[in-house]
Amino acid sequence: MNPSTSESSAEQKAAAEQRRLAAVRSTGLIGVEAGERIDRIARQAAQITGAPMALVSLIDEHRQWNPGVHGENAPREAPRGFSMCSAAIGSPEPFVIPDASKDPDWADMPGIASDPNVRFYAGQPIDDGEGNLIAVLCVIDVVPREADAELLQTLADLAVWARHELLAGRLAASTPATEEPAAPTATENDSASEERLQELERLQSLVVSTAAHELRTPLTVLRVHADLLAAAAAELGPEERASLDAITRAVTRLQDVSDGLVADLRGSAGGAEEALRRWLKLEDGSQRIRPGTDD
């Protein structure tokens, strides 16, 4: 290879990295705990994929900073040299490690050879719309796994949401209050509308799958146990039978709500919020039942 060509390539990579770092800094989220608005994205990623940990990570010069985290052992930051997200940020394609303990690049890294003993990693890079890969949405497990098409599609869909949240502060600050923004052209309007419609469709699909999982899974558990109790109803006292009848009626009602909600969401693009309000009339202080928890 010609030395001048090699130098030119290195300069281009260095310039691209500087542009990327500037885009990361422009989010204003490095070192900032953004709170629920980004944490909930990580939480949804973990719940839908069944992973104990999930992160929304920004990668700067020296570290991985996670404005969105979910999981007991999920860190808020990590050195970039030990970061799987740092490796993921190198390409717009999903980055998957099925079993880090058997991967020579990762097996001896902290957090893999020691607590929390990470095994599985799947990350979806997030760009800023200008070609800069600024962040990664990832899910992490302590057992080896394969990343199937459904898991990767979930990460891709949620990454659209994460991108909007990560860039929200930058977009708000990019237009000075005293400066009148230029009117978009018809072509720009059409392109923006089409992109927004595609995003809404992806998010609608995600809401449907989440609602089905969050409602139907615990309801199935309740119905199975109610049926077991009903099979022994003859051995129950009057108060126990009355409680069983109340549980059965409540489960039946919630099953109707669940089926109606999911059907309504599937049938009305962009109507998620309205459908949720119509079907779920929860009183203040009520809590959702999450599968796999004892709370």
mmCIF file of N, CA, C and O in Angstrom, residues 211-254:
data_model
loop_
_atom_site.group_PDB
_atom_site.id
_atom_site.type_symbol
_atom_site.label_atom_id
_atom_site.label_comp_id
_atom_site.label_asym_id
_atom_site.label_seq_id
_atom_site.Cartn_x
_atom_site.Cartn_y
_atom_site.Cartn_z
ATOM 1 N N ALA A 211 -47.941 -4.531 24.754
ATOM 2 C CA ALA A 211 -49.217 -4.652 25.452
ATOM 3 C C ALA A 211 -49.640 -6.111 25.554
ATOM 4 O O ALA A 211 -50.096 -6.574 26.605
ATOM 5 N N ALA A 212 -49.465 -6.852 24.465
ATOM 6 C CA ALA A 212 -49.843 -8.266 24.481
ATOM 7 C C ALA A 212 -49.028 -9.024 25.528
ATOM 8 O O ALA A 212 -49.564 -9.842 26.280
ATOM 9 N N HIS A 213 -47.726 -8.739 25.580
ATOM 10 C CA HIS A 213 -46.864 -9.436 26.536
ATOM 11 C C HIS A 213 -47.160 -9.016 27.966
ATOM 12 O O HIS A 213 -47.330 -9.839 28.868
ATOM 13 N N GLU A 214 -47.231 -7.702 28.205
ATOM 14 C CA GLU A 214 -47.385 -7.177 29.559
ATOM 15 C C GLU A 214 -48.737 -7.549 30.173
ATOM 16 O O GLU A 214 -48.831 -7.735 31.384
ATOM 17 N N LEU A 215 -49.778 -7.659 29.351
ATOM 18 C CA LEU A 215 -51.101 -7.968 29.875
ATOM 19 C C LEU A 215 -51.406 -9.459 29.852
ATOM 20 O O LEU A 215 -51.893 -10.016 30.837
ATOM 21 N N ARG A 216 -51.111 -10.116 28.747
ATOM 22 C CA ARG A 216 -51.557 -11.493 28.599
ATOM 23 C C ARG A 216 -50.732 -12.485 29.412
ATOM 24 O O ARG A 216 -51.274 -13.478 29.904
ATOM 25 N N THR A 217 -49.441 -12.236 29.556
ATOM 26 C CA THR A 217 -48.612 -13.189 30.293
ATOM 27 C C THR A 217 -49.061 -13.327 31.745
ATOM 28 O O THR A 217 -49.321 -14.441 32.214
ATOM 29 N N PRO A 218 -49.175 -12.223 32.522
ATOM 30 C CA PRO A 218 -49.634 -12.400 33.900
ATOM 31 C C PRO A 218 -51.081 -12.877 33.986
ATOM 32 O O PRO A 218 -51.442 -13.599 34.919
ATOM 33 N N LEU A 219 -51.914 -12.495 33.018
ATOM 34 C CA LEU A 219 -53.295 -12.962 33.042
ATOM 35 C C LEU A 219 -53.374 -14.474 32.847
ATOM 36 O O LEU A 219 -54.211 -15.147 33.456
ATOM 37 N N THR A 220 -52.511 -14.997 31.993
ATOM 38 C CA THR A 220 -52.482 -16.446 31.798
ATOM 39 C C THR A 220 -52.101 -17.152 33.090
ATOM 40 O O THR A 220 -52.702 -18.176 33.464
ATOM 41 N N VAL A 221 -51.128 -16.600 33.805
ATOM 42 C CA VAL A 221 -50.714 -17.181 35.077
ATOM 43 C C VAL A 221 -51.878 -17.150 36.068
ATOM 44 O O VAL A 221 -52.174 -18.145 36.752
ATOM 45 N N LEU A 222 -52.572 -16.015 36.162
ATOM 46 C CA LEU A 222 -53.700 -15.898 37.086
ATOM 47 C C LEU A 222 -54.813 -16.873 36.736
ATOM 48 O O LEU A 222 -55.407 -17.511 37.615
ATOM 49 N N ARG A 223 -55.097 -16.998 35.429
ATOM 50 C CA ARG A 223 -56.193 -17.891 35.032
ATOM 51 C C ARG A 223 -55.854 -19.345 35.332
ATOM 52 O O ARG A 223 -56.719 -20.112 35.791
ATOM 53 N N VAL A 224 -54.612 -19.752 35.096
ATOM 54 C CA VAL A 224 -54.211 -21.132 35.377
ATOM 55 C C VAL A 224 -54.381 -21.439 36.863
ATOM 56 O O VAL A 224 -54.934 -22.479 37.250
ATOM 57 N N HIS A 225 -53.917 -20.508 37.725
ATOM 58 C CA HIS A 225 -54.038 -20.753 39.163
ATOM 59 C C HIS A 225 -55.497 -20.703 39.627
ATOM 60 O O HIS A 225 -55.899 -21.447 40.539
ATOM 61 N N ALA A 226 -56.291 -19.820 38.994
ATOM 62 C CA ALA A 226 -57.715 -19.780 39.330
ATOM 63 C C ALA A 226 -58.390 -21.093 38.957
ATOM 64 O O ALA A 226 -59.238 -21.617 39.703
ATOM 65 N N ASP A 227 -58.011 -21.664 37.810
ATOM 66 C CA ASP A 227 -58.587 -22.938 37.390
ATOM 67 C C ASP A 227 -58.185 -24.066 38.341
ATOM 68 O O ASP A 227 -58.991 -24.967 38.634
ATOM 69 N N LEU A 228 -56.950 -24.020 38.830
ATOM 70 C CA LEU A 228 -56.507 -25.036 39.787
ATOM 71 C C LEU A 228 -57.319 -24.958 41.080
ATOM 72 O O LEU A 228 -57.717 -25.984 41.644
ATOM 73 N N LEU A 229 -57.558 -23.718 41.537
ATOM 74 C CA LEU A 229 -58.365 -23.551 42.743
ATOM 75 C C LEU A 229 -59.810 -23.986 42.505
ATOM 76 O O LEU A 229 -60.445 -24.580 43.376
ATOM 77 N N ALA A 230 -60.321 -23.660 41.307
ATOM 78 C CA ALA A 230 -61.706 -24.034 41.000
ATOM 79 C C ALA A 230 -61.881 -25.551 41.006
ATOM 80 O O ALA A 230 -62.944 -26.072 41.376
ATOM 81 N N ALA A 231 -60.821 -26.277 40.595
ATOM 82 C CA ALA A 231 -60.907 -27.736 40.581
ATOM 83 C C ALA A 231 -61.056 -28.307 41.986
ATOM 84 O O ALA A 231 -61.575 -29.406 42.163
ATOM 85 N N ALA A 232 -60.605 -27.527 42.963
ATOM 86 C CA ALA A 232 -60.727 -27.981 44.363
ATOM 87 C C ALA A 232 -61.759 -27.162 45.118
ATOM 88 O O ALA A 232 -61.714 -27.066 46.352
ATOM 89 N N ALA A 233 -62.718 -26.576 44.399
ATOM 90 C CA ALA A 233 -63.699 -25.682 45.022
ATOM 91 C C ALA A 233 -64.522 -26.375 46.098
ATOM 92 O O ALA A 233 -64.927 -25.756 47.085
ATOM 93 N N ALA A 234 -64.754 -27.675 45.928
ATOM 94 C CA ALA A 234 -65.573 -28.397 46.905
ATOM 95 C C ALA A 234 -64.917 -28.435 48.281
ATOM 96 O O ALA A 234 -65.599 -28.596 49.298
ATOM 97 N N GLU A 235 -63.610 -28.282 48.324
ATOM 98 C CA GLU A 235 -62.885 -28.329 49.584
ATOM 99 C C GLU A 235 -62.720 -26.945 50.215
ATOM 100 O O GLU A 235 -62.164 -26.820 51.304
ATOM 101 N N LEU A 236 -63.189 -25.916 49.513
ATOM 102 C CA LEU A 236 -63.038 -24.557 50.007
ATOM 103 C C LEU A 236 -64.230 -24.150 50.860
ATOM 104 O O LEU A 236 -65.361 -24.605 50.632
ATOM 105 N N GLY A 237 -63.978 -23.271 51.807
ATOM 106 C CA GLY A 237 -65.056 -22.728 52.612
ATOM 107 C C GLY A 237 -65.793 -21.632 51.863
ATOM 108 O O GLY A 237 -65.376 -21.213 50.776
ATOM 109 N N PRO A 238 -66.892 -21.119 52.415
ATOM 110 C CA PRO A 238 -67.684 -20.089 51.740
ATOM 111 C C PRO A 238 -66.866 -18.829 51.400
ATOM 112 O O PRO A 238 -67.008 -18.277 50.308
ATOM 113 N N GLU A 239 -66.028 -18.381 52.317
ATOM 114 C CA GLU A 239 -65.238 -17.174 52.066
ATOM 115 C C GLU A 239 -64.213 -17.413 50.966
ATOM 116 O O GLU A 239 -63.998 -16.539 50.110
ATOM 117 N N GLU A 240 -63.581 -18.585 50.983
ATOM 118 C CA GLU A 240 -62.596 -18.890 49.949
ATOM 119 C C GLU A 240 -63.251 -18.977 48.571
ATOM 120 O O GLU A 240 -62.704 -18.508 47.567
ATOM 121 N N ARG A 241 -64.462 -19.595 48.522
ATOM 122 C CA ARG A 241 -65.165 -19.689 47.232
ATOM 123 C C ARG A 241 -65.572 -18.314 46.724
ATOM 124 O O ARG A 241 -65.504 -18.042 45.518
ATOM 125 N N ALA A 242 -65.981 -17.435 47.636
ATOM 126 C CA ALA A 242 -66.340 -16.073 47.244
ATOM 127 C C ALA A 242 -65.119 -15.335 46.685
ATOM 128 O O ALA A 242 -65.211 -14.605 45.691
ATOM 129 N N SER A 243 -63.953 -15.538 47.318
ATOM 130 C CA SER A 243 -62.721 -14.917 46.830
ATOM 131 C C SER A 243 -62.353 -15.462 45.451
ATOM 132 O O SER A 243 -61.938 -14.717 44.560
ATOM 133 N N LEU A 244 -62.519 -16.785 45.277
ATOM 134 C CA LEU A 244 -62.220 -17.398 43.985
ATOM 135 C C LEU A 244 -63.127 -16.841 42.899
ATOM 136 O O LEU A 244 -62.677 -16.544 41.784
ATOM 137 N N ASP A 245 -64.427 -16.680 43.211
ATOM 138 C CA ASP A 245 -65.358 -16.114 42.233
ATOM 139 C C ASP A 245 -64.952 -14.693 41.856
ATOM 140 O O ASP A 245 -65.009 -14.305 40.672
ATOM 141 N N ALA A 246 -64.524 -13.904 42.834
ATOM 142 C CA ALA A 246 -64.099 -12.526 42.560
ATOM 143 C C ALA A 246 -62.859 -12.509 41.673
ATOM 144 O O ALA A 246 -62.754 -11.696 40.739
ATOM 145 N N ILE A 247 -61.910 -13.410 41.964
ATOM 146 C CA ILE A 247 -60.695 -13.489 41.148
ATOM 147 C C ILE A 247 -61.036 -13.886 39.718
ATOM 148 O O ILE A 247 -60.532 -13.308 38.752
ATOM 149 N N THR A 248 -61.919 -14.865 39.563
ATOM 150 C CA THR A 248 -62.289 -15.335 38.233
ATOM 151 C C THR A 248 -62.969 -14.227 37.424
ATOM 152 O O THR A 248 -62.674 -14.035 36.235
ATOM 153 N N ARG A 249 -63.868 -13.483 38.058
ATOM 154 C CA ARG A 249 -64.535 -12.380 37.355
ATOM 155 C C ARG A 249 -63.519 -11.311 36.943
ATOM 156 O O ARG A 249 -63.585 -10.760 35.838
ATOM 157 N N ALA A 250 -62.579 -10.995 37.850
ATOM 158 C CA ALA A 250 -61.587 -9.967 37.552
ATOM 159 C C ALA A 250 -60.682 -10.392 36.398
ATOM 160 O O ALA A 250 -60.364 -9.596 35.506
ATOM 161 N N VAL A 251 -60.266 -11.667 36.409
ATOM 162 C CA VAL A 251 -59.413 -12.168 35.335
ATOM 163 C C VAL A 251 -60.142 -12.128 33.995
ATOM 164 O O VAL A 251 -59.589 -11.745 32.966
ATOM 165 N N THR A 252 -61.426 -12.524 34.001
ATOM 166 C CA THR A 252 -62.223 -12.496 32.771
ATOM 167 C C THR A 252 -62.345 -11.070 32.244
ATOM 168 O O THR A 252 -62.200 -10.811 31.033
ATOM 169 N N ARG A 253 -62.598 -10.124 33.151
ATOM 170 C CA ARG A 253 -62.708 -8.719 32.745
ATOM 171 C C ARG A 253 -61.393 -8.220 32.166
ATOM 172 O O ARG A 253 -61.366 -7.575 31.109
ATOM 173 N N LEU A 254 -60.287 -8.513 32.831
ATOM 174 C CA LEU A 254 -58.990 -8.055 32.345
ATOM 175 C C LEU A 254 -58.612 -8.720 31.026
ATOM 176 O O LEU A 254 -57.960 -8.115 30.176
#
